[in-house]
Short mmCIF file of C-alpha atoms and ligand atoms in Angstrom, two decimals:
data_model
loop_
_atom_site.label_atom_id
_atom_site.label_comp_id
_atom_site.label_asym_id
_atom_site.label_seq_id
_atom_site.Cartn_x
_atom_site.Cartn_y
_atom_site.Cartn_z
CA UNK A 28 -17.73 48.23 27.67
CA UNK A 29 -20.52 49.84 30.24
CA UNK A 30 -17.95 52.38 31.47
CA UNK A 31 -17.06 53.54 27.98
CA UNK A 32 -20.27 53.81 26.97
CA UNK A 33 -20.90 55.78 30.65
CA UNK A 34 -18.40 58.02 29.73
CA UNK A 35 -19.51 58.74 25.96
CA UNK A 36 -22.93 59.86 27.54
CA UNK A 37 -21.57 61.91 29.78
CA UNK A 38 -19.42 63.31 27.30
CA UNK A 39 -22.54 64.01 25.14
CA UNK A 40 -24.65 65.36 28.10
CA UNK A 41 -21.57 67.68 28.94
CA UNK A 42 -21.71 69.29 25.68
CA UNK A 43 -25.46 69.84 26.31
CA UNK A 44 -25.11 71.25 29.38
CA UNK A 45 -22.41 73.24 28.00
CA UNK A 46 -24.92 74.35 25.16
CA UNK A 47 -27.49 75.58 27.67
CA UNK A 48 -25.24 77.33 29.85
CA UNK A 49 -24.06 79.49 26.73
CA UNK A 50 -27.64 79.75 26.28
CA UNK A 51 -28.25 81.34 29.86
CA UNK A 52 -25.87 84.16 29.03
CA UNK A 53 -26.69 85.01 25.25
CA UNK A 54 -30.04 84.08 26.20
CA UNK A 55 -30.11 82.60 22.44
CA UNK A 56 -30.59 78.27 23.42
CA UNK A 57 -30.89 77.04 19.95
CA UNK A 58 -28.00 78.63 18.58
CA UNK A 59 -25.69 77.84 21.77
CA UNK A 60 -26.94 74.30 21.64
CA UNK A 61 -25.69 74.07 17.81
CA UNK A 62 -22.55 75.44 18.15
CA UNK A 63 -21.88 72.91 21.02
CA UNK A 64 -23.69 70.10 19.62
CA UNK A 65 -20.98 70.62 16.20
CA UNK A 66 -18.13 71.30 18.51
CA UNK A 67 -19.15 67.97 19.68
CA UNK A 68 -19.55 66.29 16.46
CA UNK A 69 -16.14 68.01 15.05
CA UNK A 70 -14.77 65.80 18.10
CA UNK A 71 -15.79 62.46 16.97
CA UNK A 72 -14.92 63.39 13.47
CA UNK A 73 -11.48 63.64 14.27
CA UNK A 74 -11.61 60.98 16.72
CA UNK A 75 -12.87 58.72 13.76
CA UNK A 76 -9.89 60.22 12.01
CA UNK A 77 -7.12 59.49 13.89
CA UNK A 78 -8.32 56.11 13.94
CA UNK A 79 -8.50 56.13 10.23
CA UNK A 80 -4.90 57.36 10.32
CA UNK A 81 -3.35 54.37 12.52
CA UNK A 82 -4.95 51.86 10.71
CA UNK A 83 -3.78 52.85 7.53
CA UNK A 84 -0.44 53.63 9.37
CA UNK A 85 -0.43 49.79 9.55
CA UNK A 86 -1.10 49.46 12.99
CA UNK A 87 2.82 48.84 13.97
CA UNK A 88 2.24 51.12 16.85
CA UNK A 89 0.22 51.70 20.05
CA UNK A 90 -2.78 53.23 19.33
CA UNK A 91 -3.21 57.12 19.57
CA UNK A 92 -4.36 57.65 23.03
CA UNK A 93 -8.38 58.17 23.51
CA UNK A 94 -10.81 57.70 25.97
CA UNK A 95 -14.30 56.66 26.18
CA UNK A 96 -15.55 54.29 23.33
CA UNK A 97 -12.93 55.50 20.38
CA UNK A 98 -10.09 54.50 23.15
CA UNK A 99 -12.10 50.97 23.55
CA UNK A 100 -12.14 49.92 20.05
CA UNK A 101 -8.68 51.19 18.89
CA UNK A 102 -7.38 48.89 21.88
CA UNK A 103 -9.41 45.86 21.19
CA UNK A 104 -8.83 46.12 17.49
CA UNK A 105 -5.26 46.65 18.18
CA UNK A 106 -5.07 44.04 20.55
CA UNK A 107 -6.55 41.33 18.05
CA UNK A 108 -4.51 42.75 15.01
CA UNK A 109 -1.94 41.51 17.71
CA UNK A 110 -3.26 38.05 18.43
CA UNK A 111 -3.45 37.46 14.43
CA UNK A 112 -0.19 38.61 14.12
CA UNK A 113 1.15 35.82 16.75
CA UNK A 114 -0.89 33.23 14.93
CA UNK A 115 0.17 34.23 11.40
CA UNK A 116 4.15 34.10 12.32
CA UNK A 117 3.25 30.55 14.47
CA UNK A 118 1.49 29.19 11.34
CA UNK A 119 4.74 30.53 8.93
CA UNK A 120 7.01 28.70 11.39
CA UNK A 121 4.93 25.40 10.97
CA UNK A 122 4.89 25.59 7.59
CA UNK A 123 8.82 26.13 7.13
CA UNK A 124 9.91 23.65 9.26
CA UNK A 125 7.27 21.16 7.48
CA UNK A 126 9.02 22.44 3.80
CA UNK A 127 12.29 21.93 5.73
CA UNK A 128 11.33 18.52 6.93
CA UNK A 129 10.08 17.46 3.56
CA UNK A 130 12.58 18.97 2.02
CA UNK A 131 15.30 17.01 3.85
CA UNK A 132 13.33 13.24 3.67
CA UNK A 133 15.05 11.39 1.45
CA UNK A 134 11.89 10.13 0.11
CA UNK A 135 9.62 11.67 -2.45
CA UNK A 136 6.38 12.83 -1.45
CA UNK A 137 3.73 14.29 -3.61
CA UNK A 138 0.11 15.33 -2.56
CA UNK A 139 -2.51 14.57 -5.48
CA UNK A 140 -6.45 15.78 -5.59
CA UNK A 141 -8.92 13.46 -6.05
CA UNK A 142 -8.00 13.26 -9.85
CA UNK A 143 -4.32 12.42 -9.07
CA UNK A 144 -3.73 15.63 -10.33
CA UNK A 145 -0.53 17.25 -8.58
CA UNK A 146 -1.34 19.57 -5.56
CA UNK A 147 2.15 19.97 -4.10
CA UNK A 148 5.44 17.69 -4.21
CA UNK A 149 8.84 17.77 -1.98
CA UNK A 150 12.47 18.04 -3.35
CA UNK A 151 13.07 14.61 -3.60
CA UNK A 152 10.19 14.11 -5.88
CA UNK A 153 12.07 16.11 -8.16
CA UNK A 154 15.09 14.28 -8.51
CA UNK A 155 13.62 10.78 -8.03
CA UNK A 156 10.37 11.21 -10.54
CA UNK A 157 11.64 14.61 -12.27
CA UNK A 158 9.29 16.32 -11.60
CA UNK A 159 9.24 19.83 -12.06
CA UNK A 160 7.44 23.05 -10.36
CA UNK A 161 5.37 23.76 -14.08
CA UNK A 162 4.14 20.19 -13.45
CA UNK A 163 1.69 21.24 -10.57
CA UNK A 164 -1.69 20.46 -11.62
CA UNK A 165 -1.27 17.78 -14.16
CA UNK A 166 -1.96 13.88 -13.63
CA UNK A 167 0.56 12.43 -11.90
CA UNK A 168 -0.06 9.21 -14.48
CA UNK A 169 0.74 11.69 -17.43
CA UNK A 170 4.25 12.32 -15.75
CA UNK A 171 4.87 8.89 -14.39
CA UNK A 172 4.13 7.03 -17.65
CA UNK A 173 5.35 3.36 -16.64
CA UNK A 174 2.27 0.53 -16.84
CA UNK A 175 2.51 -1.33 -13.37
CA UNK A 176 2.28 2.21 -12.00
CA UNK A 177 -0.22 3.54 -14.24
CA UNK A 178 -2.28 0.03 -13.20
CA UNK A 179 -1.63 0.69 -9.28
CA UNK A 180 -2.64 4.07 -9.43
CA UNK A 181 -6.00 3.58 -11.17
CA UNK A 182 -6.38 0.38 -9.54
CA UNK A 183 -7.46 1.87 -6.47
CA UNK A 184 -6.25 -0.80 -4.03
CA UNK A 185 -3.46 1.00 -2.28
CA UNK A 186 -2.69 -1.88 0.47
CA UNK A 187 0.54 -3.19 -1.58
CA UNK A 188 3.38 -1.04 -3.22
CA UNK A 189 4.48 -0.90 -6.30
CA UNK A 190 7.81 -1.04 -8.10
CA UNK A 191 8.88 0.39 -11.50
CA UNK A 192 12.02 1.83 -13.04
CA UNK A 193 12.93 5.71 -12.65
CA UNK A 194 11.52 8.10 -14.83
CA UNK A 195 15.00 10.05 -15.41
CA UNK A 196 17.49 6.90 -14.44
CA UNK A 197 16.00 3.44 -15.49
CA UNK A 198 19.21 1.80 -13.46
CA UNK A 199 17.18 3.40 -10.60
CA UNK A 200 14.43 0.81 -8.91
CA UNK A 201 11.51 3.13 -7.07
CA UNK A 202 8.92 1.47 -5.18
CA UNK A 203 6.24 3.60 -4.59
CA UNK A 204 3.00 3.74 -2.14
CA UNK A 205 -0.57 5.55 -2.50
CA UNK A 206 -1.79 6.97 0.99
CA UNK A 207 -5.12 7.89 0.43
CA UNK A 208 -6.23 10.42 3.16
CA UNK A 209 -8.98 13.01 4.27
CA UNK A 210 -11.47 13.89 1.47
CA UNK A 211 -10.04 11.60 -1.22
CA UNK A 212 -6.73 12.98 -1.26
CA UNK A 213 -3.76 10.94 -1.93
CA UNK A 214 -0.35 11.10 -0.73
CA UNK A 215 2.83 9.42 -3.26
CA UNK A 216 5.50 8.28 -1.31
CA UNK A 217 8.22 6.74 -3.52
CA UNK A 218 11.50 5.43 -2.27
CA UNK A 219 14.51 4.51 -4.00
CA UNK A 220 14.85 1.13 -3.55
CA UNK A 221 17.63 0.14 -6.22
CA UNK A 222 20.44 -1.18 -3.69
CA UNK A 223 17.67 -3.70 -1.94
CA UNK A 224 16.62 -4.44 -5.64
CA UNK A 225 19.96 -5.02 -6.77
CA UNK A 226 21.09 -7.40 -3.71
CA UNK A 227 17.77 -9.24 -3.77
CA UNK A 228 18.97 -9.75 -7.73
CA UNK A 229 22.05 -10.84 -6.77
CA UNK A 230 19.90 -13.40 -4.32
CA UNK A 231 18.19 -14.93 -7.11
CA UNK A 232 21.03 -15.39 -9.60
CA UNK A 233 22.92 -17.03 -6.41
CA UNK A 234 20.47 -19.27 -6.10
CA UNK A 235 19.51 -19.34 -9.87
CA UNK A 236 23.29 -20.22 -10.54
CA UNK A 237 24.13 -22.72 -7.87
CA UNK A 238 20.64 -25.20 -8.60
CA UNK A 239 22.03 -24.75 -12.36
CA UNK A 240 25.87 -25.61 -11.75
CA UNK A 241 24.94 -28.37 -9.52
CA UNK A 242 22.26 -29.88 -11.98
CA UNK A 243 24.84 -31.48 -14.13
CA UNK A 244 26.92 -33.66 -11.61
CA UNK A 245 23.60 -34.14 -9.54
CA UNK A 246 22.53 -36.10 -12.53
CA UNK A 247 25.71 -37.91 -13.84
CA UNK A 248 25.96 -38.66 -9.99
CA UNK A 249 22.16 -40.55 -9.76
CA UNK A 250 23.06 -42.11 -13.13
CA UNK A 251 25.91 -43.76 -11.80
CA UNK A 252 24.16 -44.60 -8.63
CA UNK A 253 21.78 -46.21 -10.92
CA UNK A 254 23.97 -48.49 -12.33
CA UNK A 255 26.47 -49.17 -9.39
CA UNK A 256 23.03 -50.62 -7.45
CA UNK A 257 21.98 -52.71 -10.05
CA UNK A 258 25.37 -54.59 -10.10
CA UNK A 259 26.39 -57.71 -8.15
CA UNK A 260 29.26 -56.74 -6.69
CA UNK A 261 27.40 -54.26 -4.27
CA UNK A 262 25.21 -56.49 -2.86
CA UNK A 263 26.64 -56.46 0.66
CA UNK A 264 26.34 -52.51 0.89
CA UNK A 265 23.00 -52.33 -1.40
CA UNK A 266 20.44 -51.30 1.32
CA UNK A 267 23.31 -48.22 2.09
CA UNK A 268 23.29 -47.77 -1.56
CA UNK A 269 19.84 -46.98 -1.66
CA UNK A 270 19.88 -44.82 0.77
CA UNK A 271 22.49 -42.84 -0.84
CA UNK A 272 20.45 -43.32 -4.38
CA UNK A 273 17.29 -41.74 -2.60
CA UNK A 274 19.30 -39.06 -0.86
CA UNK A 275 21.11 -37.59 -4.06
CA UNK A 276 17.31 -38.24 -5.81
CA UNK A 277 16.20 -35.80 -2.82
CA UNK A 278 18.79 -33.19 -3.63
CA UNK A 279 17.78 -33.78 -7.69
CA UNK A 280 14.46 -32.73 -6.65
CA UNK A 281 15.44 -29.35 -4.43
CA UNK A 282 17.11 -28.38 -7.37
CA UNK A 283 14.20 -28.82 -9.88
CA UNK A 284 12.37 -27.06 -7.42
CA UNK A 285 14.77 -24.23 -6.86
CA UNK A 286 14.98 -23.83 -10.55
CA UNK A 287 11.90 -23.89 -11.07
CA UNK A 288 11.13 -21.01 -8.85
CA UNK A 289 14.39 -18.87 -10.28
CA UNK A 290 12.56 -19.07 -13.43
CA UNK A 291 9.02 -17.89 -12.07
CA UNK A 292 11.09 -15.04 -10.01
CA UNK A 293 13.10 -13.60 -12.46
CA UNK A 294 10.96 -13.82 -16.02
CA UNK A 295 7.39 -12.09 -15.91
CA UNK A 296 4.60 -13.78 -17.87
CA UNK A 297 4.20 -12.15 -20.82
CA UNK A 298 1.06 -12.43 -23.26
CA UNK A 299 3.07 -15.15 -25.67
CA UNK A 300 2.67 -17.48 -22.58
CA UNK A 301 -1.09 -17.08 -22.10
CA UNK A 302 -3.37 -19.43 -23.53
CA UNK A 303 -6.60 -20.90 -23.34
CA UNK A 304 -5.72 -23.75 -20.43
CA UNK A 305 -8.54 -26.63 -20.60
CA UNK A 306 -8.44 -27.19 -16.89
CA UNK A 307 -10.71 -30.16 -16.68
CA UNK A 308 -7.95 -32.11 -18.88
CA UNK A 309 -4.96 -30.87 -16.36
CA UNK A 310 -7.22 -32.09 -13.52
CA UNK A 311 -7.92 -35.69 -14.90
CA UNK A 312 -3.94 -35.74 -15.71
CA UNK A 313 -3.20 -34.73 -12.45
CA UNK A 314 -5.83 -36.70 -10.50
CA UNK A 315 -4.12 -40.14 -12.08
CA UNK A 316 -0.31 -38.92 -10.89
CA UNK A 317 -1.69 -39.28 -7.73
CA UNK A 318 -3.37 -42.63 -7.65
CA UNK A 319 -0.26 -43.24 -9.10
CA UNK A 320 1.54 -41.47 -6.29
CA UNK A 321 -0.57 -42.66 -3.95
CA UNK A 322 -0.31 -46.37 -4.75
CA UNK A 323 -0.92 -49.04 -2.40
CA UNK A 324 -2.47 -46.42 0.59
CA UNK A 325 -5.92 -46.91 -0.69
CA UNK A 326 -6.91 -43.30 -0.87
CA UNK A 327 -9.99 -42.17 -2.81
CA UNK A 328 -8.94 -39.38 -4.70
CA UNK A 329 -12.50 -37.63 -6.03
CA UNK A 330 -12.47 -35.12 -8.59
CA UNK A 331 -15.98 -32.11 -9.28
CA UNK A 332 -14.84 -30.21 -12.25
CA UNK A 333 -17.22 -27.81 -14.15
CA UNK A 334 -16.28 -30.02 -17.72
CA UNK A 335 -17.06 -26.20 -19.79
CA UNK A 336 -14.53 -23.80 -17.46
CA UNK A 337 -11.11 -23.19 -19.11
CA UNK A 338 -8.67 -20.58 -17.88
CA UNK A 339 -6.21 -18.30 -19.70
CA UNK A 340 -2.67 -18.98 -17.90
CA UNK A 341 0.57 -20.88 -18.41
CA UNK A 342 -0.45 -24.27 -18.96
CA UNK A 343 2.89 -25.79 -17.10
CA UNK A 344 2.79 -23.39 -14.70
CA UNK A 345 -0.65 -23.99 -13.51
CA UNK A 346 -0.09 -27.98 -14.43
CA UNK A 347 3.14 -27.37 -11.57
CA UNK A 348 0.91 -25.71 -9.01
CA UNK A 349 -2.14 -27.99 -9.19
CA UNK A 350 0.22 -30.96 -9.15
CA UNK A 351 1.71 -29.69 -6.26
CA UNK A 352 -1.54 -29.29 -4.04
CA UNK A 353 -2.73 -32.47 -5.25
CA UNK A 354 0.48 -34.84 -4.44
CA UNK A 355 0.73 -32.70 -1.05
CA UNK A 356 -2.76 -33.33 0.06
CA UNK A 357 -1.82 -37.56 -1.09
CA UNK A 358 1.26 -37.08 1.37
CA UNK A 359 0.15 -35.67 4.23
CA UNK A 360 -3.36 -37.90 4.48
CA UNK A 361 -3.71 -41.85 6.00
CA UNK A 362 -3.98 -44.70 4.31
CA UNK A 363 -7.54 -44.96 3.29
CA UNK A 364 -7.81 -41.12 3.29
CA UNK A 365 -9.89 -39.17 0.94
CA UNK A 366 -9.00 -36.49 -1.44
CA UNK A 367 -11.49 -34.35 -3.40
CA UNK A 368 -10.37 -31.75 -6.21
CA UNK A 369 -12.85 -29.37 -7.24
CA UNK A 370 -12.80 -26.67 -10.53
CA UNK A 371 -15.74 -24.54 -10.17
CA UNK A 372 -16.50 -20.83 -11.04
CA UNK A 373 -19.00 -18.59 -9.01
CA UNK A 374 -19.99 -14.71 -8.85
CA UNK A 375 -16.31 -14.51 -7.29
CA UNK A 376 -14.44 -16.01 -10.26
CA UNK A 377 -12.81 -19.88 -11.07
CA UNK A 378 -11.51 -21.73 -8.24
CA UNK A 379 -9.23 -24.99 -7.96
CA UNK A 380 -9.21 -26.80 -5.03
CA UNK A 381 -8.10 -29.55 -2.99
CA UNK A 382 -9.56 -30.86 -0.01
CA UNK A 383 -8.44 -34.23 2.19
CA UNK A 384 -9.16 -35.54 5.59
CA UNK A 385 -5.49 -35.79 6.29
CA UNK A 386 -3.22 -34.73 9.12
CA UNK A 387 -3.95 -31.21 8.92
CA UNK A 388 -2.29 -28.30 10.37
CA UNK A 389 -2.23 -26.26 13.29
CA UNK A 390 -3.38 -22.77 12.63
CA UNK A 391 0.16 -20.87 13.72
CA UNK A 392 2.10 -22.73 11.10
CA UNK A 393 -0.87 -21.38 8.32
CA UNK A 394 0.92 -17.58 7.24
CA UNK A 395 4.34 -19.21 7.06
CA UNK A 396 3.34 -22.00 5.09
CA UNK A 397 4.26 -20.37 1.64
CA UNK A 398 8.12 -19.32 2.69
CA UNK A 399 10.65 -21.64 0.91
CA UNK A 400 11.70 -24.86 3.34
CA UNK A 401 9.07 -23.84 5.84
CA UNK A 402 7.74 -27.43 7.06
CA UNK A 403 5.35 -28.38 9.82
CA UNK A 404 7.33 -31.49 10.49
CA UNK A 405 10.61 -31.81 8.52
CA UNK A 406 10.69 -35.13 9.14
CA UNK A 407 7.37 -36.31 7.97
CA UNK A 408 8.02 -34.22 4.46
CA UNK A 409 11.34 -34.93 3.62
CA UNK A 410 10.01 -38.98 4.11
CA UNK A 411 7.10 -38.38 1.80
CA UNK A 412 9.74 -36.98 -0.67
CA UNK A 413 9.07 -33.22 -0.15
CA UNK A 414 11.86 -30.69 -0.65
CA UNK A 415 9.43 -27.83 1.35
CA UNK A 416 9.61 -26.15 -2.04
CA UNK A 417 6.11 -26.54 -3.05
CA UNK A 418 3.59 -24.31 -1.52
CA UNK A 419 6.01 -21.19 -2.28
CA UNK A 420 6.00 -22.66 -6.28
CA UNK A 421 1.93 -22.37 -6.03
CA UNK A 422 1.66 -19.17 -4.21
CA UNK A 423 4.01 -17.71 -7.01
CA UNK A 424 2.75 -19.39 -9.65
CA UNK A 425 -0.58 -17.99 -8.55
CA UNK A 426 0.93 -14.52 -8.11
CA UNK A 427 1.45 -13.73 -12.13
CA UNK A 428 -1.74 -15.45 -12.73
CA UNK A 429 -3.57 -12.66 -10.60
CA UNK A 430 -4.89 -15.50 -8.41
CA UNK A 431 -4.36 -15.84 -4.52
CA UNK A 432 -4.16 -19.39 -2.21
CA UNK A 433 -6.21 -19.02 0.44
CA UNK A 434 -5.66 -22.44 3.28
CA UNK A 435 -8.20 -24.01 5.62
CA UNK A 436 -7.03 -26.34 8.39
CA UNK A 437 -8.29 -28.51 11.35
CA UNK A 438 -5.45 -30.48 13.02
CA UNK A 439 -6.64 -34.01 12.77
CA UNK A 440 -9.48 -33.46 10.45
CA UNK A 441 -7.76 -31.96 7.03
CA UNK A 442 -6.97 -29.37 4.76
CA UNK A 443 -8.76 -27.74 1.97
CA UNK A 444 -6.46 -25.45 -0.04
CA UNK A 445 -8.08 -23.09 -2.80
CA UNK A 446 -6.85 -21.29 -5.62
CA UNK A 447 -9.09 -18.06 -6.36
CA UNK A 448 -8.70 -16.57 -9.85
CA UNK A 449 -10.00 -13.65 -10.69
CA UNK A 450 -13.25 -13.52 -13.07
CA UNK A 451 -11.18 -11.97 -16.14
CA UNK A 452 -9.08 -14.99 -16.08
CA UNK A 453 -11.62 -17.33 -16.74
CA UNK A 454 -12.58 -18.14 -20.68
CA UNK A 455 -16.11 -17.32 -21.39
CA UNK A 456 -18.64 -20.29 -21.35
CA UNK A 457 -20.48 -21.90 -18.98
CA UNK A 458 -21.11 -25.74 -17.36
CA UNK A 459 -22.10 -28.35 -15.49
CA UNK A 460 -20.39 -29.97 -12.50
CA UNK A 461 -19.76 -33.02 -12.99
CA UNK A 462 -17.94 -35.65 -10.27
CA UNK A 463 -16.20 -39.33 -10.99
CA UNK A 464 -14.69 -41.51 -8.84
CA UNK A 465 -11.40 -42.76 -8.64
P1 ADP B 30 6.84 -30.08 1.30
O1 ADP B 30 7.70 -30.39 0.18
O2 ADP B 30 7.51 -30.19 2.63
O3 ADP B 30 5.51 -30.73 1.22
P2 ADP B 30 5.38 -27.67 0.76
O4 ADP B 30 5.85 -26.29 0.54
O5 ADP B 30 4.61 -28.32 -0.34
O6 ADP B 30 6.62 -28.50 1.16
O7 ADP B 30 4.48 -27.67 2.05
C1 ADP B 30 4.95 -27.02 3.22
C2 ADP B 30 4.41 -27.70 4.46
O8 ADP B 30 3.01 -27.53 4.54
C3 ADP B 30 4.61 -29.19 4.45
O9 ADP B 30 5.88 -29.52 4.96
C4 ADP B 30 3.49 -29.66 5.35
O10 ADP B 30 3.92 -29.62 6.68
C5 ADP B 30 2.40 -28.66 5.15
N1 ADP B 30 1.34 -29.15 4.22
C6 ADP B 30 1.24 -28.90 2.92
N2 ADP B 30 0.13 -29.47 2.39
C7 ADP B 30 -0.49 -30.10 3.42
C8 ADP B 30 -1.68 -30.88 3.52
N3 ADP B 30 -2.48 -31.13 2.48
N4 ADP B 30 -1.99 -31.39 4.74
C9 ADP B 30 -1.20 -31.13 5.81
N5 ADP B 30 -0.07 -30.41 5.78
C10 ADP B 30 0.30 -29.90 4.59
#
């Protein structure tokens, strides 16, 4: 920079010099210096120019040679027009092999502001949600009108997926994903999911079908069992008889079971089956099954229930999942055990449940403990009459009620397991606790 500069001062003293020099011979200074002073002037004029002319020339070539400062910044603007263009073409590359990329994924992605109004959307998005270039801009929940998506969207609790039918093909089953990211922006991702759907159908009507085709001789099968063991003639094999009695009872009860949670997988609850549920009723009911259940084992079995807090549910659904917790919680504690069940609301919401000093169990076996024949000890359940159906009939029970089962456990020491309903769940109206005996 120094040099140039060097050099344009020189160049300006020349011109002086120059000036002066006329001067000497026409002995008339001020004029000479004037002329030369222009002539130098006239220089950077068309110095400034040329420059002019190369950059609206659209600086594809080499600059125009110059020297001195002019030569200095038609290089270094030259030489960064350069380094843009490197970055502009590196920047176009990364940006078509990212629409090529997107373009290809099978899966549709769409970015959306923090309105969840479209900013941008890939191919697949397109044919999957039909969506269409014009559509840039508008809600994504105006396009995509279906109400467990509409919910998930504006629910704002993106950890789970949701599921719906396409938009153009209702045969087609889409699951779809919100990935919020940087300055509340959201990324859709939405995969078609219809073939998993479709098998995981055929799953459930397998199973649905089977527990129904086998219901029918199951029971003709214990009715005859019934009366062969009550006859005479089989006294000499009777203890094998009961055995065989209890064993087909067993297998009467996996399919009750299974049934039972066919029907909670494949129909959704729908308004007709809410109603007011007067929970303090369900847990008296279900607090004398298990003395009942729990017979000679001298158990205390303690119910707390706010007497005023109802829920809006499925009364035999929640009667089912209560029961369950209850009779499991009779099974897997001593003789002489105790078992408290609890209703009570709080700030959280309404919350059933049931706590015993029993066996307990050992916190690895906790996540599992939902999954359908998932037992701690096989052996121990299937004595106590269990069919390791249970826990997954409460935790889906639970599901369509909006509620989750959350599990406590000391080996040795017991088990509390609590049902958490949400606040809108509960009926409106308030109470006291209130405990008896039993
Ligand atoms: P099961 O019919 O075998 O009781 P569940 O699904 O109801 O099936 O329970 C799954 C397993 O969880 C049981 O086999 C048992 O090992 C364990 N379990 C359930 N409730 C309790 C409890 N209150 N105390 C200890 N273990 C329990």
């Amino acid at each position: 920079m120094y040099k140039a500069w060097t050099v344009e001062i020189w160049r300006l003293i020349g011109a002086l010099l120059t000036g002066l020099v006329i001067g000497l011979f026409t002995e008339a200074y001020a004029w000479s210096l004037l002329f030369t002073l222009l002539l130098y002037i006239g220089w950077q004029f068309y110095q400034l120019y040329r420059f002019h002319r190369w950059l609206l020339t659209g600086r594809r070539s080499e600059p125009p040679p110059a020297s001195g400062v002019w030569g200095e910044l038609m290089y270094e603007h030259y030489r960064l027009h350069m380094r843009n263009r490197k970055r502009k073409k590196k920047v176009a590359r990364l940006l078509r092999r990212f629409t090529d990329t997107s373009a290809a994924m099978p899966d549709a992605a769409v970015i959306l502001d923090r309105h969840f109004q479209i900013e941008w959307f890939n191919d697949a998005a397109g044919r999957l949600l039909g969506l269409k270039p014009q559509d840039v801009g508008r809600r994504i929940t105006h396009l995509l009108r279906h109400p467990a998506f509409i919910a998930y969207v504006t629910g704002e609790d993106y950890r789970e997926t949701v599921e719906f039918p396409g938009p153009l093909d209702i045969d087609l089953r889409l699951n779809a994903r919100i990935v919020p990211y940087g300055d509340k922006q959201y990324l859709l991702s939405v995969r078609d999911v219809t073939r998993l759907y479709r098998l995981e159908e055929m799953r459930r009507d397998f199973v649905a079908n089977v527990s129904h085709e086998l219901r029918t001789p199951l029971t003709v099968i214990t009715g005859y069992l019934e009366t062969l063991t009550d006859m005479d003639e089989v006294e000499p094999v009777r203890p094998l008889m009961v055995q065989v009695k209890s064993q087909a009872e067993r297998m009467r009860r996996i399919v009750e079971d299974l049934l039972a949670l066919a029907r909670l997988e494949t129909r959704n609850l729908n308004p007709a089956d809410m109603q007011e549920v007067p929970v303090p009723a369900l847990v008296a009911g279900i607090a004398e099954d298990a003395r009942v259940l729990s017979g000679e084992r001298q158990q205390t079995i303690v119910t707390e229930v706010d007497a005023d807090l109802r829920l809006r549910g499925a009364p035999s659904e929640l009667h089912s999942a209560f029961a369950n917790l209850v009779s499991n919680a009779v099974r897997y504690t001593q003789d002489g055990g105790r078992i408290v069940v609890r209703w009570y609301a709080d700030d959280a919401g309404a919350h059933f449940e049931v706590e015993d000093n029993g066996i307990g169990i050992e916190p690895q076996h906790l996540p599992r403990l939902t999954e359908r024949f998932y037992r701690v000890e096989s052996d121990r359940s299937r004595a106590s009459g269990g069919t390791g159906l249970g826990l997954a009939i409460v935790k889906h029970v639970l599901q369509r009620h909006g509620a989750s089962l959350r599990i406590d456990s000391q080996p040795g020491r017991g088990s509390r397991f609590t049902c958490d309903f949400p606040p809108d769940m509960v009926v409106p109206g308030g109470g006291t606790v209130r405990a008896a005996g039993g």
